[in-house]
PDB file of C-alpha atoms in Angstrom:
ATOM      1  CA  UNK A  17     -79.885   7.960 -69.402  1.00 53.00           C
ATOM      2  CA  UNK A  18     -81.116  10.331 -72.074  1.00 69.00           C
ATOM      3  CA  UNK A  19     -79.047  10.115 -75.218  1.00 82.00           C
ATOM      4  CA  UNK A  20     -76.544   7.614 -73.824  1.00 83.00           C
ATOM      5  CA  UNK A  21     -76.208   4.091 -75.114  1.00 81.00           C
ATOM      6  CA  UNK A  22     -75.630   1.182 -72.762  1.00 84.00           C
ATOM      7  CA  UNK A  23     -74.037  -1.932 -74.203  1.00 86.00           C
ATOM      8  CA  UNK A  24     -73.688  -5.146 -72.238  1.00 93.00           C
ATOM      9  CA  UNK A  25     -70.646  -6.975 -73.688  1.00 93.00           C
ATOM     10  CA  UNK A  26     -71.644 -10.204 -71.921  1.00 95.00           C
ATOM     11  CA  UNK A  27     -74.978 -10.207 -73.765  1.00 96.00           C
ATOM     12  CA  UNK A  28     -73.124  -9.684 -77.049  1.00 96.00           C
ATOM     13  CA  UNK A  29     -70.758 -12.576 -76.247  1.00 97.00           C
ATOM     14  CA  UNK A  30     -73.710 -14.796 -75.398  1.00 98.00           C
ATOM     15  CA  UNK A  31     -75.498 -13.914 -78.636  1.00 98.00           C
ATOM     16  CA  UNK A  32     -72.305 -14.594 -80.620  1.00 98.00           C
ATOM     17  CA  UNK A  33     -71.914 -17.989 -78.953  1.00 98.00           C
ATOM     18  CA  UNK A  34     -75.547 -18.879 -79.642  1.00 98.00           C
ATOM     19  CA  UNK A  35     -75.195 -17.981 -83.321  1.00 98.00           C
ATOM     20  CA  UNK A  36     -72.015 -20.049 -83.606  1.00 98.00           C
ATOM     21  CA  UNK A  37     -73.699 -22.993 -81.872  1.00 99.00           C
ATOM     22  CA  UNK A  38     -76.651 -22.700 -84.256  1.00 98.00           C
ATOM     23  CA  UNK A  39     -74.301 -22.698 -87.258  1.00 98.00           C
ATOM     24  CA  UNK A  40     -72.551 -25.777 -85.887  1.00 98.00           C
ATOM     25  CA  UNK A  41     -75.843 -27.637 -85.328  1.00 98.00           C
ATOM     26  CA  UNK A  42     -77.088 -26.826 -88.824  1.00 98.00           C
ATOM     27  CA  UNK A  43     -73.813 -27.995 -90.385  1.00 96.00           C
ATOM     28  CA  UNK A  44     -73.855 -31.215 -88.357  1.00 96.00           C
ATOM     29  CA  UNK A  45     -77.516 -31.897 -89.188  1.00 95.00           C
ATOM     30  CA  UNK A  46     -76.917 -31.328 -92.886  1.00 93.00           C
ATOM     31  CA  UNK A  47     -73.930 -33.684 -92.870  1.00 93.00           C
ATOM     32  CA  UNK A  48     -75.966 -36.317 -91.032  1.00 94.00           C
ATOM     33  CA  UNK A  49     -78.733 -36.120 -93.655  1.00 90.00           C
ATOM     34  CA  UNK A  50     -76.470 -35.943 -96.730  1.00 87.00           C
ATOM     35  CA  UNK A  51     -76.985 -39.526 -97.863  1.00 85.00           C
ATOM     36  CA  UNK A  52     -80.764 -39.281 -97.494  1.00 85.00           C
ATOM     37  CA  UNK A  53     -80.807 -36.100 -99.564  1.00 84.00           C
ATOM     38  CA  UNK A  54     -78.980 -37.718-102.498  1.00 85.00           C
ATOM     39  CA  UNK A  55     -80.474 -41.185-102.903  1.00 88.00           C
ATOM     40  CA  UNK A  56     -79.278 -43.708-105.445  1.00 92.00           C
ATOM     41  CA  UNK A  57     -81.788 -44.556-108.163  1.00 94.00           C
ATOM     42  CA  UNK A  58     -84.256 -47.264-107.180  1.00 93.00           C
ATOM     43  CA  UNK A  59     -83.719 -48.876-110.562  1.00 95.00           C
ATOM     44  CA  UNK A  60     -82.288 -48.308-114.009  1.00 96.00           C
ATOM     45  CA  UNK A  61     -85.565 -47.181-115.551  1.00 97.00           C
ATOM     46  CA  UNK A  62     -86.020 -43.641-116.807  1.00 97.00           C
ATOM     47  CA  UNK A  63     -88.322 -42.563-113.949  1.00 96.00           C
ATOM     48  CA  UNK A  64     -85.983 -43.826-111.207  1.00 96.00           C
ATOM     49  CA  UNK A  65     -82.980 -42.139-112.815  1.00 96.00           C
ATOM     50  CA  UNK A  66     -84.875 -38.872-113.308  1.00 96.00           C
ATOM     51  CA  UNK A  67     -86.152 -38.910-109.711  1.00 94.00           C
ATOM     52  CA  UNK A  68     -82.647 -39.503-108.372  1.00 93.00           C
ATOM     53  CA  UNK A  69     -81.244 -36.698-110.566  1.00 95.00           C
ATOM     54  CA  UNK A  70     -83.982 -34.323-109.401  1.00 95.00           C
ATOM     55  CA  UNK A  71     -83.378 -35.226-105.752  1.00 92.00           C
ATOM     56  CA  UNK A  72     -79.625 -34.752-106.152  1.00 92.00           C
ATOM     57  CA  UNK A  73     -80.163 -31.395-107.842  1.00 94.00           C
ATOM     58  CA  UNK A  74     -82.501 -30.241-105.075  1.00 93.00           C
ATOM     59  CA  UNK A  75     -80.014 -31.488-102.478  1.00 92.00           C
ATOM     60  CA  UNK A  76     -77.190 -29.591-104.140  1.00 93.00           C
ATOM     61  CA  UNK A  77     -79.238 -26.393-104.119  1.00 94.00           C
ATOM     62  CA  UNK A  78     -80.178 -26.939-100.470  1.00 93.00           C
ATOM     63  CA  UNK A  79     -76.546 -27.581 -99.520  1.00 94.00           C
ATOM     64  CA  UNK A  80     -75.338 -24.473-101.323  1.00 96.00           C
ATOM     65  CA  UNK A  81     -77.955 -22.224 -99.742  1.00 97.00           C
ATOM     66  CA  UNK A  82     -77.572 -23.770 -96.300  1.00 96.00           C
ATOM     67  CA  UNK A  83     -73.801 -23.314 -96.358  1.00 96.00           C
ATOM     68  CA  UNK A  84     -74.329 -19.675 -97.373  1.00 98.00           C
ATOM     69  CA  UNK A  85     -76.739 -19.217 -94.450  1.00 98.00           C
ATOM     70  CA  UNK A  86     -74.254 -20.840 -92.067  1.00 98.00           C
ATOM     71  CA  UNK A  87     -71.538 -18.490 -93.338  1.00 99.00           C
ATOM     72  CA  UNK A  88     -73.844 -15.538 -92.588  1.00 98.00           C
ATOM     73  CA  UNK A  89     -74.505 -16.845 -89.073  1.00 98.00           C
ATOM     74  CA  UNK A  90     -70.770 -17.206 -88.480  1.00 99.00           C
ATOM     75  CA  UNK A  91     -70.096 -13.724 -89.856  1.00 99.00           C
ATOM     76  CA  UNK A  92     -72.737 -12.263 -87.538  1.00 98.00           C
ATOM     77  CA  UNK A  93     -71.271 -14.223 -84.638  1.00 98.00           C
ATOM     78  CA  UNK A  94     -67.798 -12.912 -85.416  1.00 98.00           C
ATOM     79  CA  UNK A  95     -69.053  -9.343 -85.699  1.00 98.00           C
ATOM     80  CA  UNK A  96     -70.845  -9.544 -82.345  1.00 97.00           C
ATOM     81  CA  UNK A  97     -67.773 -11.063 -80.695  1.00 97.00           C
ATOM     82  CA  UNK A  98     -65.548  -8.303 -82.123  1.00 97.00           C
ATOM     83  CA  UNK A  99     -67.951  -5.604 -80.930  1.00 95.00           C
ATOM     84  CA  UNK A 100     -68.086  -7.202 -77.478  1.00 95.00           C
ATOM     85  CA  UNK A 101     -64.281  -7.297 -77.341  1.00 94.00           C
ATOM     86  CA  UNK A 102     -64.074  -3.626 -78.373  1.00 93.00           C
ATOM     87  CA  UNK A 103     -66.589  -2.558 -75.737  1.00 90.00           C
ATOM     88  CA  UNK A 104     -64.813  -4.607 -73.066  1.00 89.00           C
ATOM     89  CA  UNK A 105     -61.439  -3.126 -74.009  1.00 87.00           C
ATOM     90  CA  UNK A 106     -62.858   0.409 -73.999  1.00 81.00           C
ATOM     91  CA  UNK A 107     -64.502  -0.172 -70.618  1.00 73.00           C
ATOM     92  CA  UNK A 108     -61.189  -1.350 -69.179  1.00 73.00           C
ATOM     93  CA  UNK A 109     -59.342   1.631 -70.664  1.00 74.00           C
ATOM     94  CA  UNK A 110     -61.877   4.131 -69.328  1.00 68.00           C
ATOM     95  CA  UNK A 111     -61.954   2.428 -65.915  1.00 73.00           C
ATOM     96  CA  UNK A 112     -58.170   2.565 -65.685  1.00 70.00           C
ATOM     97  CA  UNK A 113     -58.203   6.246 -66.655  1.00 69.00           C
ATOM     98  CA  UNK A 114     -60.841   7.028 -64.018  1.00 68.00           C
ATOM     99  CA  UNK A 115     -58.911   5.161 -61.317  1.00 72.00           C
ATOM    100  CA  UNK A 116     -55.715   6.968 -62.301  1.00 76.00           C
ATOM    101  CA  UNK A 117     -57.438  10.325 -61.710  1.00 75.00           C
ATOM    102  CA  UNK A 118     -58.614   9.435 -58.224  1.00 68.00           C
TER     103      UNK A 118
END
């Protein structure tokens, strides 16, 4: 094929779907674990309150970063889907043009 590039739109669609499914699973898993990640203090003593605050702070940081990662996965999924759609549309246009010539 030399300097030609072959793109398989179906493979791009599949990759986009896998990324979206991964983003969905991560979001669902994080929601399922939310209460465990932000426990209530075991007591009213200083150590229990500090431990609960620390855990809640760590959970907040984890949530923020995980949601950012999920947004990146969804952006990548959307980009792959758009590229697949463009390649499919171009293939159809070129095929129609070739058939019109024959």
